[in-house]
Amino acid sequence: MSTTESSRRPLMAANWKMHKTPAESAAFIEQLRPQVNDAACDIVVAPPFVCIPAAVHAAGDSVIAISGQNLFWETSGAYTGEVSGAMLQAAGCRYVIIGHSERRQYFQETDETVNRRLQAALKMALIPIVCVGETLQEREAGQTEAVLSRQFEGGLRGLSAAEMQNVVIAYEPVWAIGTGRTASPEMAQEAHAFLRGCIARQFDTRTAAKVRILYGGSVKPDNVAGLMAQADIDGGLVGGASLQVDSFLALVKAAR
Ligand code: 13P
């Protein structure tokens, strides 16, 4: 399903993964902050957990929102090494990334754990950015849509339509992440339209028209315009090109 709905505000999100110290995070945001006051998109920065306080402080009352890169579904307890949604919220985060392919690949995340984290995030009024995407092997085997449906149905299970409207989806084909091999705008659009159809089927068309679907996977200043021109691409979730202020700023400016 494609839609011409234009009320979705674009969103450009930086996923710093395991990069930057607290001081480096603060310096980045202090440099970015005065340059994005009139941005035409929402701006999210997801630093490592230990950098969140410094990032929140540096962002202050600016338009830059801070995100966690993950959360655990329990509020507190004997879970060594985990961080809860309540903690992220108390630290000043407004968003949280859930189910990134690196979490699925290296830390055994499943659609079921994605769903538990998602429910916990919504309970804490954090805006979840839920990642889905196929591997190269799955794409070449013609399984892209089957994989996306499965991840969507399993990960987004049990939500009301009102809750779904607050969720952001990120389509991140695994083969395009950190490889410099971005999906063509047409290929990405096809997957985004398919995902919007999944939302319409599981919820309704009004909800589907409202949910923002970001593209992630080697988004760079020189390919962002073609991606943003697609009807169902509402922004980006960016790794490598989000680590320098200049390139992230170029992406923010392209998101309109
Ligand atoms: P790259 O932009 O480095 O390909 O990473 C994409 C990504 O995984 C964002 O979450």
Short mmCIF file of C-alpha atoms and ligand atoms in Angstrom, two decimals:
data_model
loop_
_atom_site.label_atom_id
_atom_site.label_comp_id
_atom_site.label_asym_id
_atom_site.label_seq_id
_atom_site.Cartn_x
_atom_site.Cartn_y
_atom_site.Cartn_z
CA MET A 1 0.00 0.00 0.00
CA SER A 2 1.31 3.37 -0.90
CA THR A 3 -0.06 6.64 0.39
CA THR A 4 0.22 10.25 -0.53
CA GLU A 5 -0.42 11.27 3.09
CA SER A 6 1.91 14.19 3.72
CA SER A 7 1.18 14.95 7.38
CA ARG A 8 3.99 12.76 8.68
CA ARG A 9 6.79 14.92 10.06
CA PRO A 10 10.14 13.62 8.82
CA LEU A 11 12.58 12.28 11.40
CA MET A 12 16.35 11.98 11.18
CA ALA A 13 17.89 9.74 13.84
CA ALA A 14 21.55 9.19 14.67
CA ASN A 15 22.40 5.74 16.00
CA TRP A 16 25.91 6.10 17.37
CA LYS A 17 26.13 2.40 18.27
CA MET A 18 29.27 1.83 20.43
CA HIS A 19 30.95 5.13 19.52
CA LYS A 20 31.81 8.29 21.46
CA THR A 21 32.57 9.13 25.09
CA PRO A 22 30.39 11.41 27.24
CA ALA A 23 32.65 14.39 26.43
CA GLU A 24 32.57 13.63 22.70
CA SER A 25 28.77 13.24 22.80
CA ALA A 26 28.34 16.60 24.51
CA ALA A 27 30.74 18.33 22.09
CA PHE A 28 28.84 16.94 19.07
CA ILE A 29 25.46 18.09 20.35
CA GLU A 30 26.75 21.51 21.38
CA GLN A 31 28.05 22.00 17.86
CA LEU A 32 24.88 20.70 16.21
CA ARG A 33 22.41 22.52 18.43
CA PRO A 34 22.64 26.12 17.13
CA GLN A 35 22.43 24.87 13.53
CA VAL A 36 19.13 23.01 13.78
CA ASN A 37 16.76 25.49 15.43
CA ASP A 38 14.65 25.77 12.31
CA ALA A 39 14.94 22.16 11.14
CA ALA A 40 11.97 20.83 9.16
CA CYS A 41 12.27 17.40 10.77
CA ASP A 42 12.41 15.82 14.20
CA ILE A 43 15.99 15.11 15.28
CA VAL A 44 16.98 12.18 17.48
CA VAL A 45 20.42 11.20 18.76
CA ALA A 46 20.97 7.75 20.31
CA PRO A 47 24.31 7.68 22.15
CA PRO A 48 25.66 4.80 24.25
CA PHE A 49 23.96 4.51 27.68
CA VAL A 50 26.81 6.11 29.64
CA CYS A 51 26.67 9.19 27.38
CA ILE A 52 22.94 9.83 27.86
CA PRO A 53 23.24 12.27 30.80
CA ALA A 54 25.88 14.35 28.97
CA ALA A 55 23.81 14.29 25.77
CA VAL A 56 20.58 15.27 27.54
CA HIS A 57 22.39 18.12 29.28
CA ALA A 58 23.96 19.36 26.02
CA ALA A 59 20.63 19.16 24.16
CA GLY A 60 18.91 21.17 26.90
CA ASP A 61 15.62 22.62 25.66
CA SER A 62 16.64 22.40 21.98
CA VAL A 63 14.84 20.43 19.27
CA ILE A 64 17.30 17.54 19.66
CA ALA A 65 15.72 14.53 21.40
CA ILE A 66 17.85 11.83 23.02
CA SER A 67 17.22 8.11 22.59
CA GLY A 68 18.38 4.90 24.21
CA GLN A 69 19.76 2.19 21.91
CA ASN A 70 17.94 -0.57 23.78
CA LEU A 71 16.01 -1.19 27.01
CA PHE A 72 15.14 -4.13 29.25
CA TRP A 73 11.44 -4.79 29.91
CA GLU A 74 11.56 -5.02 33.71
CA THR A 75 11.47 -1.73 35.61
CA SER A 76 14.19 -2.67 38.12
CA GLY A 77 15.62 -5.76 39.75
CA ALA A 78 18.50 -8.22 39.72
CA TYR A 79 19.37 -7.98 36.01
CA THR A 80 23.07 -7.21 35.93
CA GLY A 81 24.06 -5.09 32.97
CA GLU A 82 20.53 -4.11 31.93
CA VAL A 83 18.89 -0.68 31.71
CA SER A 84 15.12 -0.17 32.05
CA GLY A 85 12.70 2.12 30.26
CA ALA A 86 12.01 3.85 33.58
CA MET A 87 15.72 4.64 33.86
CA LEU A 88 15.89 5.98 30.30
CA GLN A 89 12.87 8.14 30.90
CA ALA A 90 14.25 9.46 34.20
CA ALA A 91 17.54 10.26 32.45
CA GLY A 92 15.67 12.43 29.93
CA CYS A 93 15.34 10.13 26.91
CA ARG A 94 12.28 10.53 24.72
CA TYR A 95 12.95 7.71 22.27
CA VAL A 96 14.39 4.21 22.36
CA ILE A 97 15.65 1.97 19.54
CA ILE A 98 14.35 -1.61 19.74
CA GLY A 99 15.36 -4.76 17.85
CA HIS A 100 18.28 -3.38 15.86
CA SER A 101 19.70 -6.10 13.61
CA GLU A 102 22.97 -5.98 15.57
CA ARG A 103 20.99 -6.85 18.72
CA ARG A 104 19.23 -9.63 16.84
CA GLN A 105 22.49 -10.92 15.32
CA TYR A 106 24.90 -10.68 18.28
CA PHE A 107 22.64 -10.64 21.36
CA GLN A 108 19.97 -13.19 20.49
CA GLU A 109 17.04 -10.78 20.26
CA THR A 110 13.89 -12.33 18.84
CA ASP A 111 10.56 -10.94 17.70
CA GLU A 112 9.22 -11.96 21.10
CA THR A 113 11.85 -10.00 23.08
CA VAL A 114 11.34 -7.08 20.70
CA ASN A 115 7.66 -7.15 21.60
CA ARG A 116 8.37 -7.23 25.36
CA ARG A 117 10.74 -4.28 25.05
CA LEU A 118 8.21 -2.43 22.91
CA GLN A 119 5.43 -2.88 25.49
CA ALA A 120 7.80 -1.64 28.22
CA ALA A 121 8.81 1.41 26.17
CA LEU A 122 5.19 2.39 25.53
CA LYS A 123 4.39 2.02 29.23
CA MET A 124 7.14 4.53 29.96
CA ALA A 125 5.90 6.91 27.25
CA LEU A 126 9.13 6.48 25.29
CA ILE A 127 8.74 6.65 21.50
CA PRO A 128 9.98 3.30 20.20
CA ILE A 129 11.96 3.02 16.97
CA VAL A 130 11.43 -0.63 16.04
CA CYS A 131 13.89 -2.05 13.51
CA VAL A 132 13.08 -4.71 10.94
CA GLY A 133 14.95 -5.91 7.88
CA GLU A 134 16.08 -8.92 5.89
CA THR A 135 19.56 -10.39 5.43
CA LEU A 136 21.19 -10.69 2.01
CA GLN A 137 20.55 -14.41 2.00
CA GLU A 138 16.86 -13.85 2.73
CA ARG A 139 16.57 -11.21 0.00
CA GLU A 140 18.29 -13.41 -2.56
CA ALA A 141 15.99 -16.28 -1.64
CA GLY A 142 12.98 -14.05 -2.35
CA GLN A 143 11.94 -14.03 1.31
CA THR A 144 12.06 -10.29 2.00
CA GLU A 145 8.32 -9.81 2.41
CA ALA A 146 7.91 -13.00 4.45
CA VAL A 147 10.68 -11.87 6.83
CA LEU A 148 9.26 -8.35 7.17
CA SER A 149 5.74 -9.70 7.84
CA ARG A 150 7.05 -12.09 10.47
CA GLN A 151 9.12 -9.44 12.22
CA PHE A 152 6.25 -6.98 12.07
CA GLU A 153 3.56 -9.35 13.29
CA GLY A 154 5.72 -10.80 16.07
CA GLY A 155 7.35 -7.57 17.16
CA LEU A 156 4.26 -5.35 17.02
CA ARG A 157 1.79 -7.83 18.49
CA GLY A 158 -0.79 -6.74 21.06
CA LEU A 159 -0.70 -2.98 20.49
CA SER A 160 -3.78 -0.81 20.16
CA ALA A 161 -4.07 1.41 17.08
CA ALA A 162 -3.52 4.44 19.31
CA GLU A 163 -0.27 2.94 20.63
CA MET A 164 0.82 2.02 17.13
CA GLN A 165 0.52 5.63 16.02
CA ASN A 166 3.33 6.51 18.44
CA VAL A 167 5.65 3.84 17.12
CA VAL A 168 8.34 4.59 14.55
CA ILE A 169 9.40 1.72 12.27
CA ALA A 170 12.90 1.54 10.82
CA TYR A 171 13.44 -0.60 7.73
CA GLU A 172 17.09 -1.60 7.84
CA PRO A 173 18.11 -4.25 5.31
CA VAL A 174 20.98 -6.04 7.06
CA TRP A 175 23.05 -6.18 3.87
CA ALA A 176 23.03 -2.38 3.63
CA ILE A 177 24.19 -1.66 7.19
CA GLY A 178 27.75 -0.39 7.41
CA THR A 179 28.53 -1.79 3.97
CA GLY A 180 28.27 1.35 1.85
CA ARG A 181 25.79 -0.62 -0.22
CA THR A 182 22.55 1.28 0.22
CA ALA A 183 19.21 0.03 -1.05
CA SER A 184 18.14 1.91 -4.17
CA PRO A 185 15.35 4.41 -3.48
CA GLU A 186 12.94 2.19 -5.45
CA MET A 187 13.93 -0.93 -3.53
CA ALA A 188 13.56 0.86 -0.21
CA GLN A 189 10.23 2.38 -1.25
CA GLU A 190 8.91 -1.06 -2.14
CA ALA A 191 9.77 -2.40 1.32
CA HIS A 192 8.35 0.70 3.04
CA ALA A 193 5.10 0.43 1.10
CA PHE A 194 4.92 -3.23 2.03
CA LEU A 195 5.43 -2.38 5.73
CA ARG A 196 2.76 0.32 5.55
CA GLY A 197 0.47 -2.36 4.16
CA CYS A 198 1.31 -4.57 7.17
CA ILE A 199 0.28 -1.71 9.49
CA ALA A 200 -2.98 -1.27 7.57
CA ARG A 201 -3.73 -4.98 7.80
CA GLN A 202 -2.89 -5.39 11.48
CA PHE A 203 -4.41 -2.02 12.51
CA ASP A 204 -6.17 0.22 9.98
CA THR A 205 -5.39 2.53 7.06
CA ARG A 206 -5.61 5.69 9.19
CA THR A 207 -2.95 4.32 11.51
CA ALA A 208 -0.85 3.18 8.56
CA ALA A 209 -0.94 6.69 7.10
CA LYS A 210 0.30 8.17 10.40
CA VAL A 211 3.22 5.88 11.28
CA ARG A 212 6.66 7.11 10.31
CA ILE A 213 8.85 4.56 8.56
CA LEU A 214 12.58 5.36 8.50
CA TYR A 215 15.13 3.85 6.16
CA GLY A 216 18.50 2.75 7.57
CA GLY A 217 21.55 1.27 5.87
CA SER A 218 24.42 3.36 4.50
CA VAL A 219 22.42 6.60 4.38
CA LYS A 220 24.85 9.36 3.35
CA PRO A 221 24.59 13.00 2.31
CA ASP A 222 24.96 11.96 -1.34
CA ASN A 223 22.13 9.41 -1.39
CA VAL A 224 19.66 10.88 1.09
CA ALA A 225 17.72 13.05 -1.38
CA GLY A 226 16.70 10.09 -3.55
CA LEU A 227 15.54 8.17 -0.50
CA MET A 228 13.63 11.10 1.02
CA ALA A 229 11.85 11.68 -2.30
CA GLN A 230 10.00 8.37 -1.93
CA ALA A 231 6.37 8.53 -0.79
CA ASP A 232 6.71 6.08 2.09
CA ILE A 233 10.19 7.03 3.36
CA ASP A 234 9.78 9.40 6.28
CA GLY A 235 13.38 9.80 7.39
CA GLY A 236 16.53 7.91 8.26
CA LEU A 237 18.17 5.89 11.01
CA VAL A 238 21.83 6.55 10.43
CA GLY A 239 24.99 4.93 11.74
CA GLY A 240 28.31 5.92 10.13
CA ALA A 241 27.24 9.24 8.62
CA SER A 242 25.79 10.38 11.95
CA LEU A 243 29.14 10.40 13.72
CA GLN A 244 30.33 13.71 12.24
CA VAL A 245 28.35 16.90 12.76
CA ASP A 246 28.73 18.03 9.14
CA SER A 247 27.37 14.87 7.56
CA PHE A 248 24.56 14.46 10.09
CA LEU A 249 23.60 18.11 9.59
CA ALA A 250 23.45 17.55 5.81
CA LEU A 251 21.06 14.65 6.41
CA VAL A 252 18.90 16.74 8.76
CA LYS A 253 18.67 19.47 6.11
CA ALA A 254 17.62 16.93 3.48
CA ALA A 255 14.76 15.62 5.62
CA ARG A 256 11.79 17.80 4.76
P1 13P B 1 25.07 2.69 8.72
O1 13P B 1 24.42 4.02 8.43
O2 13P B 1 26.45 2.82 9.29
O3 13P B 1 24.98 1.77 7.55
O4 13P B 1 24.20 2.01 9.90
C1 13P B 1 22.84 1.93 9.76
C2 13P B 1 22.26 1.51 11.05
O5 13P B 1 22.41 0.38 11.47
C3 13P B 1 21.51 2.51 11.82
O6 13P B 1 20.84 1.92 12.88
#
